[in-house]
Amino acid sequence: MQIRQLQVACDAVQDRLTLRVATQANEEFRVWITRRYLRELWPHLVAMLAGHLAARPQAVAEKPAASAAPQSSFDQPFKEDNPSFPLGSTPLLASEATLTASGDGLARLIFREGRERSFTLNLNSELMQALCAMLRKSAEQSGWALALDYAPSAAAESPTLPAEDQKPGLLH
């Protein structure tokens, strides 16, 4: 799957972020991300950026990644080209994630909705950085008050939460 465009937007009514991924094949995948889910996922995204996806030697970095968009731009509106929705038009409500190194300079992020639907996103360093920047900006716009830092040591620490928000075990 070649990614044409990514978007993360705040859905104030649902109190969720909506991740939209458009492909070159005119398919669109949608994933809902809750505050709690993002809070739990963020340290793993930062660790992957600082670890496996960290800057590599120039010779390797010049090799184009298969899923890389030709030019990143945050000022272009999301293209609505009457896409098909392989997972349906209702966004997948992410409740589980798997983030693994996938080859040289690539990471695989799998969003799961319980035992129902799942969506796999293959990311190089540039796409991961863009995704993280969009998640941070959208979480800030939503007023979630999450400390989404890029420093791995700060990300590894548990954020301070109100007592009613601390529930061990499940993301949802």
mmCIF file of C-alpha atoms in Angstrom:
data_model
loop_
_atom_site.group_PDB
_atom_site.id
_atom_site.type_symbol
_atom_site.label_atom_id
_atom_site.label_comp_id
_atom_site.label_asym_id
_atom_site.label_seq_id
_atom_site.Cartn_x
_atom_site.Cartn_y
_atom_site.Cartn_z
ATOM 1 C CA MET A 1 0.000 0.000 0.000
ATOM 2 C CA GLN A 2 1.446 3.328 -1.057
ATOM 3 C CA ILE A 3 0.345 6.189 1.159
ATOM 4 C CA ARG A 4 -0.791 9.316 -0.665
ATOM 5 C CA GLN A 5 -1.911 11.376 2.317
ATOM 6 C CA LEU A 6 -2.254 11.270 6.114
ATOM 7 C CA GLN A 7 -4.520 13.406 8.266
ATOM 8 C CA VAL A 8 -5.212 13.529 11.991
ATOM 9 C CA ALA A 9 -8.140 15.697 13.036
ATOM 10 C CA CYS A 10 -9.936 16.322 16.300
ATOM 11 C CA ASP A 11 -13.554 15.156 16.453
ATOM 12 C CA ALA A 12 -14.928 17.270 19.301
ATOM 13 C CA VAL A 13 -18.317 15.501 19.362
ATOM 14 C CA GLN A 14 -16.752 12.043 19.764
ATOM 15 C CA ASP A 15 -13.825 13.409 21.865
ATOM 16 C CA ARG A 16 -11.474 11.402 19.675
ATOM 17 C CA LEU A 17 -8.859 11.969 17.052
ATOM 18 C CA THR A 18 -9.580 10.625 13.587
ATOM 19 C CA LEU A 19 -6.612 9.282 11.627
ATOM 20 C CA ARG A 20 -7.309 9.166 7.902
ATOM 21 C CA VAL A 21 -4.949 7.377 5.521
ATOM 22 C CA ALA A 22 -5.439 7.756 1.772
ATOM 23 C CA THR A 23 -3.622 5.423 -0.608
ATOM 24 C CA GLN A 24 -2.507 5.775 -4.220
ATOM 25 C CA ALA A 25 -5.206 3.179 -5.073
ATOM 26 C CA ASN A 26 -7.882 5.698 -3.909
ATOM 27 C CA GLU A 27 -8.668 3.750 -0.744
ATOM 28 C CA GLU A 28 -9.217 5.418 2.601
ATOM 29 C CA PHE A 29 -8.715 3.895 6.020
ATOM 30 C CA ARG A 30 -10.035 5.622 9.148
ATOM 31 C CA VAL A 31 -9.002 5.009 12.753
ATOM 32 C CA TRP A 32 -10.394 6.640 15.898
ATOM 33 C CA ILE A 33 -7.810 7.361 18.589
ATOM 34 C CA THR A 34 -8.956 8.137 22.123
ATOM 35 C CA ARG A 35 -7.036 10.177 24.684
ATOM 36 C CA ARG A 36 -6.202 7.128 26.776
ATOM 37 C CA TYR A 37 -5.079 5.144 23.727
ATOM 38 C CA LEU A 38 -2.783 7.955 22.554
ATOM 39 C CA ARG A 39 -1.344 8.364 26.060
ATOM 40 C CA GLU A 40 -0.430 4.651 26.122
ATOM 41 C CA LEU A 41 0.818 4.502 22.512
ATOM 42 C CA TRP A 42 2.947 7.679 22.513
ATOM 43 C CA PRO A 43 6.003 6.343 24.460
ATOM 44 C CA HIS A 44 6.272 3.433 22.010
ATOM 45 C CA LEU A 45 6.133 5.742 18.973
ATOM 46 C CA VAL A 46 8.884 7.929 20.465
ATOM 47 C CA ALA A 47 11.025 4.902 21.327
ATOM 48 C CA MET A 48 10.716 3.647 17.734
ATOM 49 C CA LEU A 49 11.709 7.076 16.387
ATOM 50 C CA ALA A 50 14.718 7.289 18.718
ATOM 51 C CA GLY A 51 15.701 3.660 18.173
ATOM 52 C CA HIS A 52 15.043 1.733 14.978
ATOM 53 C CA LEU A 53 14.026 4.775 12.922
ATOM 54 C CA ALA A 54 16.813 7.051 14.187
ATOM 55 C CA ALA A 55 19.090 8.718 11.667
ATOM 56 C CA ARG A 56 21.071 6.220 9.658
ATOM 57 C CA PRO A 57 24.210 6.615 7.522
ATOM 58 C CA GLN A 58 23.674 8.806 4.444
ATOM 59 C CA ALA A 59 24.095 5.971 1.891
ATOM 60 C CA VAL A 60 21.196 4.031 3.398
ATOM 61 C CA ALA A 61 19.041 7.098 3.981
ATOM 62 C CA GLU A 62 19.156 8.049 0.282
ATOM 63 C CA LYS A 63 17.333 4.853 -0.685
ATOM 64 C CA PRO A 64 13.626 5.757 -1.218
ATOM 65 C CA ALA A 65 11.138 3.874 0.932
ATOM 66 C CA ALA A 66 8.248 2.174 -0.841
ATOM 67 C CA SER A 67 5.596 3.833 1.313
ATOM 68 C CA ALA A 68 7.086 7.321 1.366
ATOM 69 C CA ALA A 69 5.054 10.202 0.034
ATOM 70 C CA PRO A 70 6.934 12.217 -2.590
ATOM 71 C CA GLN A 71 6.587 15.556 -0.772
ATOM 72 C CA SER A 72 5.326 16.223 2.749
ATOM 73 C CA SER A 73 3.097 19.234 3.210
ATOM 74 C CA PHE A 74 0.821 20.060 6.127
ATOM 75 C CA ASP A 75 -1.009 22.879 4.347
ATOM 76 C CA GLN A 76 -2.778 20.787 1.708
ATOM 77 C CA PRO A 77 -6.390 19.830 2.438
ATOM 78 C CA PHE A 78 -7.235 16.135 2.592
ATOM 79 C CA LYS A 79 -8.288 15.039 -0.919
ATOM 80 C CA GLU A 80 -11.836 13.723 -1.216
ATOM 81 C CA ASP A 81 -11.728 11.691 -4.457
ATOM 82 C CA ASN A 82 -14.775 9.483 -3.741
ATOM 83 C CA PRO A 83 -12.530 6.799 -2.213
ATOM 84 C CA SER A 84 -13.401 3.200 -1.438
ATOM 85 C CA PHE A 85 -13.384 2.150 2.226
ATOM 86 C CA PRO A 86 -11.983 -1.404 2.588
ATOM 87 C CA LEU A 87 -12.741 -1.393 6.352
ATOM 88 C CA GLY A 88 -16.025 0.482 5.993
ATOM 89 C CA SER A 89 -16.713 4.210 6.332
ATOM 90 C CA THR A 90 -17.073 4.017 10.135
ATOM 91 C CA PRO A 91 -13.607 4.477 11.655
ATOM 92 C CA LEU A 92 -11.963 1.541 13.406
ATOM 93 C CA LEU A 93 -11.966 2.223 17.173
ATOM 94 C CA ALA A 94 -8.371 1.345 18.072
ATOM 95 C CA SER A 95 -8.086 -0.561 21.334
ATOM 96 C CA GLU A 96 -4.887 -2.543 20.704
ATOM 97 C CA ALA A 97 -1.675 -1.779 18.853
ATOM 98 C CA THR A 98 1.434 -3.590 17.753
ATOM 99 C CA LEU A 99 4.512 -1.575 16.815
ATOM 100 C CA THR A 100 7.479 -3.511 15.464
ATOM 101 C CA ALA A 101 10.631 -2.892 13.460
ATOM 102 C CA SER A 102 10.011 -4.034 9.905
ATOM 103 C CA GLY A 103 13.133 -4.193 7.811
ATOM 104 C CA ASP A 104 15.788 -1.541 7.401
ATOM 105 C CA GLY A 105 14.408 1.848 8.400
ATOM 106 C CA LEU A 106 10.764 0.774 8.491
ATOM 107 C CA ALA A 107 8.275 0.212 11.280
ATOM 108 C CA ARG A 108 4.937 -1.592 11.211
ATOM 109 C CA LEU A 109 2.075 -0.165 13.267
ATOM 110 C CA ILE A 110 -1.021 -2.358 13.511
ATOM 111 C CA PHE A 111 -4.208 -0.853 14.920
ATOM 112 C CA ARG A 112 -6.753 -3.400 16.172
ATOM 113 C CA GLU A 113 -10.351 -3.096 17.226
ATOM 114 C CA GLY A 114 -10.643 -5.955 19.698
ATOM 115 C CA ARG A 115 -10.950 -9.121 17.656
ATOM 116 C CA GLU A 116 -12.782 -7.363 14.832
ATOM 117 C CA ARG A 117 -11.050 -5.162 12.273
ATOM 118 C CA SER A 118 -7.380 -4.278 12.017
ATOM 119 C CA PHE A 119 -5.291 -1.916 9.925
ATOM 120 C CA THR A 120 -1.552 -2.126 9.226
ATOM 121 C CA LEU A 121 0.468 0.992 8.548
ATOM 122 C CA ASN A 122 4.062 0.686 7.335
ATOM 123 C CA LEU A 123 6.069 3.786 8.194
ATOM 124 C CA ASN A 124 9.539 5.051 7.423
ATOM 125 C CA SER A 125 11.169 7.688 9.604
ATOM 126 C CA GLU A 126 9.688 10.616 7.666
ATOM 127 C CA LEU A 127 6.132 9.260 7.838
ATOM 128 C CA MET A 128 6.483 8.371 11.524
ATOM 129 C CA GLN A 129 7.693 11.890 12.295
ATOM 130 C CA ALA A 130 4.783 13.364 10.314
ATOM 131 C CA LEU A 131 2.286 11.105 12.098
ATOM 132 C CA CYS A 132 3.699 12.049 15.516
ATOM 133 C CA ALA A 133 3.605 15.759 14.659
ATOM 134 C CA MET A 134 -0.042 15.461 13.571
ATOM 135 C CA LEU A 135 -0.988 13.499 16.699
ATOM 136 C CA ARG A 136 0.663 16.110 18.945
ATOM 137 C CA LYS A 137 -0.988 19.033 17.173
ATOM 138 C CA SER A 138 -4.443 17.414 17.177
ATOM 139 C CA ALA A 139 -4.169 16.357 20.838
ATOM 140 C CA GLU A 140 -3.200 19.936 21.712
ATOM 141 C CA GLN A 141 -6.168 21.325 19.733
ATOM 142 C CA SER A 142 -8.504 18.907 21.501
ATOM 143 C CA GLY A 143 -7.424 20.226 24.919
ATOM 144 C CA TRP A 144 -6.431 16.799 26.237
ATOM 145 C CA ALA A 145 -3.491 18.142 28.303
ATOM 146 C CA LEU A 146 -1.180 15.259 27.430
ATOM 147 C CA ALA A 147 2.594 15.636 27.760
ATOM 148 C CA LEU A 148 3.595 14.301 24.337
ATOM 149 C CA ASP A 149 7.347 14.843 24.435
ATOM 150 C CA TYR A 150 9.851 13.493 21.941
ATOM 151 C CA ALA A 151 12.523 12.761 24.561
ATOM 152 C CA PRO A 152 12.507 8.966 25.130
ATOM 153 C CA SER A 153 13.346 9.377 28.825
ATOM 154 C CA ALA A 154 10.438 11.783 29.370
ATOM 155 C CA ALA A 155 8.099 9.627 27.287
ATOM 156 C CA ALA A 156 8.912 6.538 29.311
ATOM 157 C CA GLU A 157 7.666 8.158 32.500
ATOM 158 C CA SER A 158 3.988 7.767 33.268
ATOM 159 C CA PRO A 159 2.091 11.022 32.918
ATOM 160 C CA THR A 160 0.340 12.383 35.990
ATOM 161 C CA LEU A 161 -3.383 11.716 35.729
ATOM 162 C CA PRO A 162 -6.381 12.618 37.811
ATOM 163 C CA ALA A 163 -7.339 9.794 40.183
ATOM 164 C CA GLU A 164 -10.551 8.993 38.269
ATOM 165 C CA ASP A 165 -8.489 8.532 35.065
ATOM 166 C CA GLN A 166 -6.142 5.905 36.515
ATOM 167 C CA LYS A 167 -7.532 2.473 35.699
ATOM 168 C CA PRO A 168 -5.019 -0.365 35.479
ATOM 169 C CA GLY A 169 -5.050 -2.864 32.674
ATOM 170 C CA LEU A 170 -7.239 -1.892 29.740
ATOM 171 C CA LEU A 171 -6.931 0.931 27.251
ATOM 172 C CA HIS A 172 -10.716 1.169 26.902
#
